[in-house]
Short mmCIF file of C-alpha atoms in Angstrom, two decimals:
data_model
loop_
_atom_site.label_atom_id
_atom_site.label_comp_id
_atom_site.label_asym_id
_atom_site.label_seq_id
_atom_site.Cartn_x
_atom_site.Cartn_y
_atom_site.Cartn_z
CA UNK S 1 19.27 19.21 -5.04
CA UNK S 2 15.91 21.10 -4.18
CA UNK S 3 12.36 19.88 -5.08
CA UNK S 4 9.46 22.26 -5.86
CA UNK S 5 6.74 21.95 -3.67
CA UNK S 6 3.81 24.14 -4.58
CA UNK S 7 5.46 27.86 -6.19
CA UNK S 8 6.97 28.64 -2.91
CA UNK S 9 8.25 25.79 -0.64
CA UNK S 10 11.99 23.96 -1.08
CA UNK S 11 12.97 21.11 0.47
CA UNK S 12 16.62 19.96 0.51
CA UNK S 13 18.09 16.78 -0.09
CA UNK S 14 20.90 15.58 1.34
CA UNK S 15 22.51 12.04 0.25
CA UNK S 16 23.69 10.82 3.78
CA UNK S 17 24.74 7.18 2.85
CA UNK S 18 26.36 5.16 -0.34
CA UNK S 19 26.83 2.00 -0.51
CA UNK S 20 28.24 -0.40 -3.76
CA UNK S 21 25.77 -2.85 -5.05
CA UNK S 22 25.46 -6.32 -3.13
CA UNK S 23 25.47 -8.66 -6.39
CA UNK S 24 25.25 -11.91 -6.57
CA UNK S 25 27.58 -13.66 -9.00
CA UNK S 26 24.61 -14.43 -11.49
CA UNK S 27 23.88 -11.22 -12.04
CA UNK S 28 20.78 -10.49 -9.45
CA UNK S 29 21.65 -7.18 -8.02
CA UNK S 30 20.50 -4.85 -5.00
CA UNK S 31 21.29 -1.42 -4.79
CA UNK S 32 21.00 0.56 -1.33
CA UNK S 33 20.74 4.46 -0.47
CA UNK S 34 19.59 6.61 2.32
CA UNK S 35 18.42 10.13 0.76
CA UNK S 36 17.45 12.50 3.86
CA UNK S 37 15.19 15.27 3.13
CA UNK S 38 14.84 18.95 5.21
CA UNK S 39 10.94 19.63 5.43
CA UNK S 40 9.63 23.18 6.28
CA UNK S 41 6.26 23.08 7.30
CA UNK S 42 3.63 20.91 9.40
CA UNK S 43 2.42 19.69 6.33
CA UNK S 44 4.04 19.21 3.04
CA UNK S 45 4.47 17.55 0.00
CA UNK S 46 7.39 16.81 -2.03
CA UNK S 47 8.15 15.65 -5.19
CA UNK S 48 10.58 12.92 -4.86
CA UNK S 49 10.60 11.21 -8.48
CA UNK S 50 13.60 12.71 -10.15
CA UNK S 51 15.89 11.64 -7.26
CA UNK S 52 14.53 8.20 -6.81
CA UNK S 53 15.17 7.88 -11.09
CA UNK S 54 18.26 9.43 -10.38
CA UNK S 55 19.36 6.58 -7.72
CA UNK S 56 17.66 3.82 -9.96
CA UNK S 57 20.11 4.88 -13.03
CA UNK S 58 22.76 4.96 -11.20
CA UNK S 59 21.91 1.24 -9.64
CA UNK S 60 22.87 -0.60 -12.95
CA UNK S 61 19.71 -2.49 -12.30
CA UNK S 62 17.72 -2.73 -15.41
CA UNK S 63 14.74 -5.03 -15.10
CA UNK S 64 13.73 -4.85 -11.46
CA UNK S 65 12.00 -2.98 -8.33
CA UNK S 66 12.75 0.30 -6.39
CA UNK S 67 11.43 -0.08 -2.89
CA UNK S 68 11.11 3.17 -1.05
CA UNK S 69 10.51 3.25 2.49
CA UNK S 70 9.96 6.36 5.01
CA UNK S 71 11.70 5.57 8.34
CA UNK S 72 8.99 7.64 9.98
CA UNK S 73 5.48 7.05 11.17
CA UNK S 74 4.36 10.54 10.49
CA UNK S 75 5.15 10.87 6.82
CA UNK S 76 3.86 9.01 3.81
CA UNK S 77 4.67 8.18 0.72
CA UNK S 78 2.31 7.95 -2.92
CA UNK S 79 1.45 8.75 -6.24
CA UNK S 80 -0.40 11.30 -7.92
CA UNK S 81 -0.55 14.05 -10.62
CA UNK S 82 2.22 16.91 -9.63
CA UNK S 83 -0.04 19.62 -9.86
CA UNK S 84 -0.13 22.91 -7.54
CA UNK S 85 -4.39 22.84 -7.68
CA UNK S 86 -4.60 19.58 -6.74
CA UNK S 87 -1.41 19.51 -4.15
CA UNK S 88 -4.01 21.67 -2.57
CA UNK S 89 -6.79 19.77 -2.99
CA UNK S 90 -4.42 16.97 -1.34
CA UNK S 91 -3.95 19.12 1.59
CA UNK S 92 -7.25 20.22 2.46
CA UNK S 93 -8.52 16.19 1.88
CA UNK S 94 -5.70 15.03 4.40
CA UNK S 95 -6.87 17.52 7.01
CA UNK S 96 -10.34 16.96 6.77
CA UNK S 97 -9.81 12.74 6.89
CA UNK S 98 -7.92 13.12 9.99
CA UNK S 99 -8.76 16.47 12.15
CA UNK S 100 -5.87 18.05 14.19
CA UNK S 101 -8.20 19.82 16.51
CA UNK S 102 -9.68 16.70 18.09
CA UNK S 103 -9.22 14.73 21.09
CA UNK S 104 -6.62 11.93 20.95
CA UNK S 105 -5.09 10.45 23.60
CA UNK S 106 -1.89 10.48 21.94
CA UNK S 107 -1.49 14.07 22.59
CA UNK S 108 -3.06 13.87 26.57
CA UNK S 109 -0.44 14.18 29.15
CA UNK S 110 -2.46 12.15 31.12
CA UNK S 111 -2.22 9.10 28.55
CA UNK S 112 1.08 10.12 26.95
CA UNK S 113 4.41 11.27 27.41
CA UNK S 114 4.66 12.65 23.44
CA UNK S 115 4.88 16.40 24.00
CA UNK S 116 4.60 16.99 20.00
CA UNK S 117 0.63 16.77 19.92
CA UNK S 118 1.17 14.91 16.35
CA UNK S 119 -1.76 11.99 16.99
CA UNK S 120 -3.15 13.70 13.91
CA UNK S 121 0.32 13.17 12.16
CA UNK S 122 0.35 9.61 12.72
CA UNK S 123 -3.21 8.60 11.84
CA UNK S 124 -2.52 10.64 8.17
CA UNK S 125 0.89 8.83 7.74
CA UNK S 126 -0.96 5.42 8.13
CA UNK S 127 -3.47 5.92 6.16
CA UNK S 128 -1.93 6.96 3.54
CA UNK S 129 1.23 4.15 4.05
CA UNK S 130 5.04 4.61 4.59
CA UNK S 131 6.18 2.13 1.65
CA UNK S 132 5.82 2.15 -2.50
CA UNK S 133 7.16 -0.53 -4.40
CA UNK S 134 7.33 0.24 -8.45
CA UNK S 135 8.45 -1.25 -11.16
CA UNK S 136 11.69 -0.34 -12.75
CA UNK S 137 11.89 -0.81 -16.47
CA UNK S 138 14.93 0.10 -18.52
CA UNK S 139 17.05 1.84 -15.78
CA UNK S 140 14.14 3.81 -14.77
CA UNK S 141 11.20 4.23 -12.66
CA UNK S 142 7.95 2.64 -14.47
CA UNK S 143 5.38 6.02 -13.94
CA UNK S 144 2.49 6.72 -15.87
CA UNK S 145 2.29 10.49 -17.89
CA UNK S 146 0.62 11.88 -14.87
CA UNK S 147 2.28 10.01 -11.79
CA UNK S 148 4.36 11.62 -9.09
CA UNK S 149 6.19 10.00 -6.66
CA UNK S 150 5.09 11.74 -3.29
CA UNK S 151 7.04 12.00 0.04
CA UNK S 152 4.56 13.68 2.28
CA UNK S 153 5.69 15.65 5.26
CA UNK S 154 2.93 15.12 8.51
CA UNK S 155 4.56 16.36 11.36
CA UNK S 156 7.50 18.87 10.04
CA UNK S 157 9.75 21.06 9.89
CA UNK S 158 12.14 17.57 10.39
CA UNK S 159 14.86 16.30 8.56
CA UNK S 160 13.29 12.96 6.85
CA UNK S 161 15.15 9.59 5.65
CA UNK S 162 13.99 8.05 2.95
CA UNK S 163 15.48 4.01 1.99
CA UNK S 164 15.83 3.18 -1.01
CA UNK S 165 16.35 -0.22 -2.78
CA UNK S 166 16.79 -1.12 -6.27
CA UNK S 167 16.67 -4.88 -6.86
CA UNK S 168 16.37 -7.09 -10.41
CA UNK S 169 18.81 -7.33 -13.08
CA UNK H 1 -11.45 -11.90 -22.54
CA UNK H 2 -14.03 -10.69 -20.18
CA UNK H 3 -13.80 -9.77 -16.57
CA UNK H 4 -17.52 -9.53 -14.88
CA UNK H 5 -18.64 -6.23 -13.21
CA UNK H 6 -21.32 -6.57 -11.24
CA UNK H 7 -24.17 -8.43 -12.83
CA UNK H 8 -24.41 -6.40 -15.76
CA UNK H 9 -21.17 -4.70 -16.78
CA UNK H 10 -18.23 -5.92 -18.48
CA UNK H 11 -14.83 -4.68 -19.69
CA UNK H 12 -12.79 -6.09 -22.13
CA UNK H 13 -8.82 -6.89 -21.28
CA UNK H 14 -6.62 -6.33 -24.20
CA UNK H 15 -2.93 -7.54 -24.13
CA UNK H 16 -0.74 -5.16 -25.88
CA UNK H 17 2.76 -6.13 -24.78
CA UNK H 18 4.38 -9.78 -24.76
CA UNK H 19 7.90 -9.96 -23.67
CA UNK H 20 10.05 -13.10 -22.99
CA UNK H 21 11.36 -12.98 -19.26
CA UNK H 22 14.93 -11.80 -18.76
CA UNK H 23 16.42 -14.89 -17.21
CA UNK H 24 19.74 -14.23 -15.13
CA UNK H 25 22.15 -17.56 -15.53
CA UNK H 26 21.14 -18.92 -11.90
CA UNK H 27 17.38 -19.21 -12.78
CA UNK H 28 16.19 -15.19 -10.97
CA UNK H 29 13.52 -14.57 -13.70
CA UNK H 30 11.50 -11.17 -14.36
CA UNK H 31 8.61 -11.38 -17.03
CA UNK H 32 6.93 -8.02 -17.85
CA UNK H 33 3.35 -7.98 -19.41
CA UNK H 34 1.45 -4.78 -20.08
CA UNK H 35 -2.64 -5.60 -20.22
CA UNK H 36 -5.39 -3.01 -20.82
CA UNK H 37 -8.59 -2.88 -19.82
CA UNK H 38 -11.53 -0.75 -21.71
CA UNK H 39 -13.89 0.33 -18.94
CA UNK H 40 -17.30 1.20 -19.30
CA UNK H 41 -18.24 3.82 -16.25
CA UNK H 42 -16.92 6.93 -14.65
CA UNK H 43 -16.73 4.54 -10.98
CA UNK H 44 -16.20 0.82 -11.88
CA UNK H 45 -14.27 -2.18 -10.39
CA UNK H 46 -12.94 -4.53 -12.18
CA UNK H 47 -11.85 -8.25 -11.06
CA UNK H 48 -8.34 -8.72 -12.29
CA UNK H 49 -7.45 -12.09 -10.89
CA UNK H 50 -8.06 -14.54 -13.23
CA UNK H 51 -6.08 -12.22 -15.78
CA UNK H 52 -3.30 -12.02 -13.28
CA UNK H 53 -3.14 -15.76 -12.69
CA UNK H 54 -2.63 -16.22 -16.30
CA UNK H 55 0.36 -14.30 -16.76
CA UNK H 56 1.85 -15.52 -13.39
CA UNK H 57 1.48 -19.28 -14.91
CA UNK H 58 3.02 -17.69 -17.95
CA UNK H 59 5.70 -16.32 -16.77
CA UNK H 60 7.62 -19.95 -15.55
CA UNK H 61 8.24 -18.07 -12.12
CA UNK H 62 7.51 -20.99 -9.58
CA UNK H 63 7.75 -18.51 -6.24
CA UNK H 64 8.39 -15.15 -5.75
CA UNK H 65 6.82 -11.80 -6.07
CA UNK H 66 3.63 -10.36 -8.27
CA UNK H 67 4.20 -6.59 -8.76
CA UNK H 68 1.22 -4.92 -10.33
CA UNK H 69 0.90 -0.88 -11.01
CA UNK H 70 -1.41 1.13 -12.68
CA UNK H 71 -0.14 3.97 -14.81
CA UNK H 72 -3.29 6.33 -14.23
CA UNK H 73 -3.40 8.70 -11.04
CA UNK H 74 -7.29 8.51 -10.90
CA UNK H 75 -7.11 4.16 -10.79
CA UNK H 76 -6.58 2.29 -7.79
CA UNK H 77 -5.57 -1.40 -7.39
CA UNK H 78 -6.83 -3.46 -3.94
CA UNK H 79 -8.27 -6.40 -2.50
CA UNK H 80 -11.39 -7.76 -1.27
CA UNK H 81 -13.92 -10.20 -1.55
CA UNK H 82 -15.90 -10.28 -4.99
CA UNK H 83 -19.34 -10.04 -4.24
CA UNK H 84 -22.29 -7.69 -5.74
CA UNK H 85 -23.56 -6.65 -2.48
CA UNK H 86 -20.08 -5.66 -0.98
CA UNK H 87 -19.22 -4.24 -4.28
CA UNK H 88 -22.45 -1.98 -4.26
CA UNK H 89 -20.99 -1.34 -0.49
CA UNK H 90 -17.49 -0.22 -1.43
CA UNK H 91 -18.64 2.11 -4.30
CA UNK H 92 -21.19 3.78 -1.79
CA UNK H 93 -18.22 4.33 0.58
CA UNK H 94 -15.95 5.62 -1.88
CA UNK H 95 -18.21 8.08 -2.90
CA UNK H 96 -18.92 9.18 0.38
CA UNK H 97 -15.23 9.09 1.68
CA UNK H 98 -14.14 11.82 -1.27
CA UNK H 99 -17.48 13.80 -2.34
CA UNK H 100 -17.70 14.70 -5.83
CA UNK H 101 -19.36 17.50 -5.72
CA UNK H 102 -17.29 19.61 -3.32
CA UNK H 103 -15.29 22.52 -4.31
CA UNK H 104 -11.84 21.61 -5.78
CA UNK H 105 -9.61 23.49 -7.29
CA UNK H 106 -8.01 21.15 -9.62
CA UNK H 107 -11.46 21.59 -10.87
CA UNK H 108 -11.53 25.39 -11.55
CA UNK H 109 -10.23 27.15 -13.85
CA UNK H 110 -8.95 30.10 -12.29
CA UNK H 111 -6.20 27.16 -10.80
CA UNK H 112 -6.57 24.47 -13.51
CA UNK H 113 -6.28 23.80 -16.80
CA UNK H 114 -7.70 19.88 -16.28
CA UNK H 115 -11.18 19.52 -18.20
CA UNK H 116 -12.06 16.83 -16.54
CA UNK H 117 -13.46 17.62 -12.78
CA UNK H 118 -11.60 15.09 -11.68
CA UNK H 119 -10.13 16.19 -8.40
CA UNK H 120 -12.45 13.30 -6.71
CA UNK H 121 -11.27 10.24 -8.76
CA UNK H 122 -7.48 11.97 -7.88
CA UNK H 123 -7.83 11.55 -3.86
CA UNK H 124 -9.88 8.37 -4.53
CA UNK H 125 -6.95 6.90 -6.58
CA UNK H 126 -4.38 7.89 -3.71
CA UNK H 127 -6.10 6.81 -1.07
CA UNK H 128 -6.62 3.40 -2.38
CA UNK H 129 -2.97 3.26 -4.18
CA UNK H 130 -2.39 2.42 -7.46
CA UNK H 131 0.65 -0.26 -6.96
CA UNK H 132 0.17 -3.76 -5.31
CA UNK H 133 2.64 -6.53 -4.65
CA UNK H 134 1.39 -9.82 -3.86
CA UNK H 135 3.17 -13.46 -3.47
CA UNK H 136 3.95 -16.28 -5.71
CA UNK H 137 3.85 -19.29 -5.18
CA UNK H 138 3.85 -22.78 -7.01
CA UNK H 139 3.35 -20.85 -9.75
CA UNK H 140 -0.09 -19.10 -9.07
CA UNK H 141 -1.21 -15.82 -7.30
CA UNK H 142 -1.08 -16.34 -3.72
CA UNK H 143 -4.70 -15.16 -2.44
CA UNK H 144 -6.63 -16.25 0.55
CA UNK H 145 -10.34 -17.80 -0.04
CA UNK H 146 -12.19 -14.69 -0.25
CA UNK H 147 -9.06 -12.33 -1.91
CA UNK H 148 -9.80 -11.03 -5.47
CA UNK H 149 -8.05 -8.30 -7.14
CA UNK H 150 -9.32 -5.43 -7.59
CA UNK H 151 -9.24 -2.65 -10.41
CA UNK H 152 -10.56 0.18 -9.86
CA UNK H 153 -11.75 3.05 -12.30
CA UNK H 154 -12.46 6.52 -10.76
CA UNK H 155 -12.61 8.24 -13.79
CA UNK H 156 -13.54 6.58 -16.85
CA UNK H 157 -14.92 5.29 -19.53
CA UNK H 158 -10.98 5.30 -20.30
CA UNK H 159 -8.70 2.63 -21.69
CA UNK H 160 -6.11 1.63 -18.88
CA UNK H 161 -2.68 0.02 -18.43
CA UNK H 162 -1.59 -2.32 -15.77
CA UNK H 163 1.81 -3.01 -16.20
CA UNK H 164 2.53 -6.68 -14.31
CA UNK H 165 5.66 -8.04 -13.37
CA UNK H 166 6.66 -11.42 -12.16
CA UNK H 167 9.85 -11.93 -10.15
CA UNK H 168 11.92 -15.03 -8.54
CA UNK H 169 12.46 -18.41 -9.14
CA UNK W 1 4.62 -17.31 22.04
CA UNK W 2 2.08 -14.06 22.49
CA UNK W 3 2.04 -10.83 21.47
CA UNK W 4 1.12 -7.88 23.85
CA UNK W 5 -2.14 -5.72 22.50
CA UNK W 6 -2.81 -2.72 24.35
CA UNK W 7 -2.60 -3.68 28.26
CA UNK W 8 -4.33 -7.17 28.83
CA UNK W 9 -5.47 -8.35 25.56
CA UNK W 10 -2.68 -11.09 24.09
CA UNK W 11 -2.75 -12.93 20.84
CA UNK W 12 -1.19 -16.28 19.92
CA UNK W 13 0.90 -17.18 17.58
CA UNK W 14 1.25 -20.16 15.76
CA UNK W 15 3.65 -21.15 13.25
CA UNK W 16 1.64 -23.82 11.01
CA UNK W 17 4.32 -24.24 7.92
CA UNK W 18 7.90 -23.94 7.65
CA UNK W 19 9.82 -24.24 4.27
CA UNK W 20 13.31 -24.71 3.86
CA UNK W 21 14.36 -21.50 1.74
CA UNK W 22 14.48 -22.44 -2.10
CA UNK W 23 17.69 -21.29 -3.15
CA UNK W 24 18.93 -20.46 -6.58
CA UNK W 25 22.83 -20.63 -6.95
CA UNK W 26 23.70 -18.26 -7.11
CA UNK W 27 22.72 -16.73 -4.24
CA UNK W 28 19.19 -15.59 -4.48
CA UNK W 29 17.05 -17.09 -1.96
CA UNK W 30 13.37 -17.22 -1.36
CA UNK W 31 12.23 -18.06 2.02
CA UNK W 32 8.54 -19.02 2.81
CA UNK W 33 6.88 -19.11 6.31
CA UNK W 34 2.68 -19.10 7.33
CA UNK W 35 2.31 -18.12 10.92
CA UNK W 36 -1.23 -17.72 12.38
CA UNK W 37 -2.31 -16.05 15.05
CA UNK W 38 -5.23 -16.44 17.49
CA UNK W 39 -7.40 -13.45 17.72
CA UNK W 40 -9.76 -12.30 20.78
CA UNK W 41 -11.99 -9.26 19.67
CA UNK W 42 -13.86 -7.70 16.63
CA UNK W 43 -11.02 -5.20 16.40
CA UNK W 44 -7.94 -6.10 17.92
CA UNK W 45 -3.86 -4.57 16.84
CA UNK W 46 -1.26 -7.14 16.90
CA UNK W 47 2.35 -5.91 17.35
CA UNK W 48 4.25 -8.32 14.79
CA UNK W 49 7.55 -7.18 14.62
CA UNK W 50 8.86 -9.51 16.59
CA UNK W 51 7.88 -12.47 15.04
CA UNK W 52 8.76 -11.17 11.40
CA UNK W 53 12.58 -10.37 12.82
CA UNK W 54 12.70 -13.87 13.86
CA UNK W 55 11.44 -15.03 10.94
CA UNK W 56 13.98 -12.65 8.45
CA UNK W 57 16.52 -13.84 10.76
CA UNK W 58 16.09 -17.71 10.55
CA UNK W 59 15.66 -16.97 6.60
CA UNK W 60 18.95 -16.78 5.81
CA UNK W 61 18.44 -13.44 3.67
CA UNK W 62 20.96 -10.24 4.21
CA UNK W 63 19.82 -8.20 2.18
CA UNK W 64 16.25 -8.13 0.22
CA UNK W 65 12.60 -7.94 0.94
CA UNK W 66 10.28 -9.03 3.62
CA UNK W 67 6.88 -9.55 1.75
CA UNK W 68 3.82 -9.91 4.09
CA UNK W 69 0.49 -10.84 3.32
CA UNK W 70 -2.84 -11.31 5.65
CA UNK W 71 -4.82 -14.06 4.03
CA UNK W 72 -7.91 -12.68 4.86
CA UNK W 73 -9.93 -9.58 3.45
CA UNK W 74 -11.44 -8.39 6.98
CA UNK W 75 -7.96 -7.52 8.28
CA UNK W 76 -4.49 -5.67 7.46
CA UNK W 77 -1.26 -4.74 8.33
CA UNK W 78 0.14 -1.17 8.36
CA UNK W 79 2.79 0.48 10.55
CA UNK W 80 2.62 2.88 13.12
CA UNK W 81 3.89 3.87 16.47
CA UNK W 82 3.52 1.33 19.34
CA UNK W 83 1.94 2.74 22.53
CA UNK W 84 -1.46 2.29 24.06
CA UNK W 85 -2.49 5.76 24.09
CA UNK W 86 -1.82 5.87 20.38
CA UNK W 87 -3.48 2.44 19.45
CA UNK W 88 -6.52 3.42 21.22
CA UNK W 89 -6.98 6.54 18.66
CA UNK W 90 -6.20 4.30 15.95
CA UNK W 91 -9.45 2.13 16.89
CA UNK W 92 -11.17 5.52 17.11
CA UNK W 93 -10.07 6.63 14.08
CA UNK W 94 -11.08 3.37 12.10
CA UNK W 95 -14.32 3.15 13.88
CA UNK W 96 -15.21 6.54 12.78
CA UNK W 97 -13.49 6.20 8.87
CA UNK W 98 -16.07 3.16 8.68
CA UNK W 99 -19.25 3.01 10.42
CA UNK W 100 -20.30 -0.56 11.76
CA UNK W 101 -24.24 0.68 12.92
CA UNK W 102 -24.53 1.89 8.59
CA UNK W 103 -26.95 0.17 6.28
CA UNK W 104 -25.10 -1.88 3.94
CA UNK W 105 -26.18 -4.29 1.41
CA UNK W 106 -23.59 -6.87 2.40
CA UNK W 107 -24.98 -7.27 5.73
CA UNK W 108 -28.65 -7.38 4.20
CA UNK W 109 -30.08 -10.96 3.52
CA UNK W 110 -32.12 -9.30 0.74
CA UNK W 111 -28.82 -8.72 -1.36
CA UNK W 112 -25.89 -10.99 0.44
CA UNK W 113 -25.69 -14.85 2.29
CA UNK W 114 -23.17 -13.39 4.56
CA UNK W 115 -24.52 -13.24 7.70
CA UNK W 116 -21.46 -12.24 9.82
CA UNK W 117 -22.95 -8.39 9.16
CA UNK W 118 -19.03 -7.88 8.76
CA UNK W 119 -19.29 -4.84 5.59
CA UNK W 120 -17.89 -2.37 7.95
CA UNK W 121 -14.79 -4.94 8.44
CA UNK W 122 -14.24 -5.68 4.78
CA UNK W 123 -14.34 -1.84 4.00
CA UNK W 124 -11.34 -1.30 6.89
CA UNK W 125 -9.14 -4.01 5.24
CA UNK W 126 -9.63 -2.68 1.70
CA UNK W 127 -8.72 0.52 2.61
CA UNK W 128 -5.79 -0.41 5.10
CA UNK W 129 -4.66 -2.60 2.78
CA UNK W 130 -3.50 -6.37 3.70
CA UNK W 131 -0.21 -6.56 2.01
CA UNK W 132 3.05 -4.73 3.30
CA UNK W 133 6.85 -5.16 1.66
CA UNK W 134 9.53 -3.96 3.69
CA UNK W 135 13.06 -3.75 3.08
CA UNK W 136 15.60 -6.20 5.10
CA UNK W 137 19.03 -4.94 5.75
CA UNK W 138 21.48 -6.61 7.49
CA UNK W 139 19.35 -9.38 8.44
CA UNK W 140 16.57 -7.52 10.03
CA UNK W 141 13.82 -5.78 8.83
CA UNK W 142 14.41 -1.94 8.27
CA UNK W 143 12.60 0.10 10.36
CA UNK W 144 12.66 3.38 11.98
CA UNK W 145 12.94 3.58 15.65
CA UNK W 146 9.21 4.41 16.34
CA UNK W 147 7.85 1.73 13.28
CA UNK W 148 6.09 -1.24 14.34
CA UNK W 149 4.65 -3.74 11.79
CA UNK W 150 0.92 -4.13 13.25
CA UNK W 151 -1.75 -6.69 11.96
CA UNK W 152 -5.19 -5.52 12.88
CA UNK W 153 -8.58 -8.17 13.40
CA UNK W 154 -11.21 -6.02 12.06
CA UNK W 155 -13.52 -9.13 12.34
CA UNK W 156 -12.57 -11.38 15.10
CA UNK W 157 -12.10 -13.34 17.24
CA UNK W 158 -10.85 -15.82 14.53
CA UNK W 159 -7.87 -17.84 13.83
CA UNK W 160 -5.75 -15.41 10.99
CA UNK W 161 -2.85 -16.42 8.94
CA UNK W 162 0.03 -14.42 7.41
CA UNK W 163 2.08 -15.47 4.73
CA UNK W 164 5.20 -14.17 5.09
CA UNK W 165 7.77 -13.97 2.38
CA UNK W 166 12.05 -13.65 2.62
CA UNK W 167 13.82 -13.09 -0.48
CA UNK W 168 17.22 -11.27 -1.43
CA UNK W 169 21.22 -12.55 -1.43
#
């Protein structure tokens, strides 16, 4: 499965993991996957939401949460409006809140044995936070018209795990 | 019911979805609300915590988990203490932190078709996050002395949803 | 038992409740703990990981969510990478997002009775954000190999408490 990002950019998806529901007896359900995705750039957003509604279907939760978590410090993950103006607009804010071209310690051999220069990278991912917990409502993803789930790429090209768990009933 | 902005400002809370909780057999309970809020301003905060401890007592969940979520991109959901002063404070920062009047090109439209010029109230709304989870326990929002929650409007005067769910025991 | 911050600064941690988990049965279980900790500067980042594995551990919960909450407004709890070099940019970073040496009307006794001049230190926790759900698998919480959980003191030193919630199957 690809995701647009912006008219040009792809990103794959890969499902690496699978696992059966843990339920208890009662009916109280959790549902777990690992969804890795391939980024291209430095910076770069992707559209997650029709794989994470995807995974929630097939969950069999109906009434519950989805729980995503990035298992890296330099990405992040939110919501907003899916819109190639404003993914720009998105950019150029991110880069001017946290300037690459700066001095960090992070990336100072003299403080720091990281050789990737990604202080930058991590400051954005914290910021903006590597968890999102939303509502699921009738087997899917509770969004607003306008809202986007957003996996955002700080410190690519990587390949990128994403966890997430669907829990409720 | 009311919920005071500021000295002078008010918006009015309507409740325009009742359900009764889906109750698994061993006593796991979720009980989904949808409130709406009329707001007055283009920037306003709103606090939301009396409204929220109403539904949580509602509800019959004794402890667990408060999941709220805005469905609007340019709304934001937080916590901090109520007070005019700091309120005046946070407003003043959130203007400064994303300037309105800056070029953006969700806000042209050579890029856009949005109407609105409301690329600012966009990166305000992510930065802040428009989903917060919060505990539950003996049947009331868990909140420490000087917690209140905190709507925020970025782009109004709109009507807005908060959908609210209450999960556990 | 203390927690290292950056080179020689150390934080205490007290546990001040416990709970025996509150189980439903069929399976789901909820599992309370408050643990404080002792802080020893205005701005001071707390490595917690530790003490929230213990805590997952001792809960009793395989698989689920680990649901922390600071207390306190002038604080939060994000994750990031765990190395000195790094931490000190982070300090950088939020000094700069948020200026302490601003005018604000919280810290003026014109507009506000606070008189711990702490605006600066309410805006950092608002926009860092002082709750954090992350998912527990296997008994631990699920993190990627350079994610720390990190509570930050934007206003100490104080005593600061963190309500820490276990619930799953």
């Amino acid at each position: 499965m690809s995701s647009p990002i912006g008219k040009t950019k792809h990103a794959v998806a890969l499902e690496v993991e699978s696992k059966n529901p843990s339920a208890s007896p009662a009916g109280f359900k959790i549902f777990n996957r690992i969804v890795d995705w391939i980024t291209n750039d430095r910076m770069q957003l992707i559209n997650v939401t029709e794989r994470i509604n995807e995974i929630v279907r097939k969950s069999g939760v109906r009434d519950g949460i989805v729980h995503l978590q990035s298992l890296h410090t330099t990405t992040a993950l939110f919501i907003n409006e899916w819109q190639d103006a404003l993914l720009h607009d998105v950019r150029a804010f991110l880069d001017d809140l946290v300037h690459r071209e700066e001095y960090y310690r992070h990336n100072d051999p003299a403080y720091s044995d990281c050789e990737r220069s990604n202080a930058d990278s991590h400051l954005r991912g914290m910021v903006m936070g590597q968890s999102l917990c939303l509502q699921v409502r009738n087997s899917a993803v509770l969004l607003g018209t306008w809202q986007s789930i957003i996996l955002a790429e700080f410190d690519g090209p990587r390949s990128r795990s994403l966890s997430i768990q669907v829990s409720g009933i």
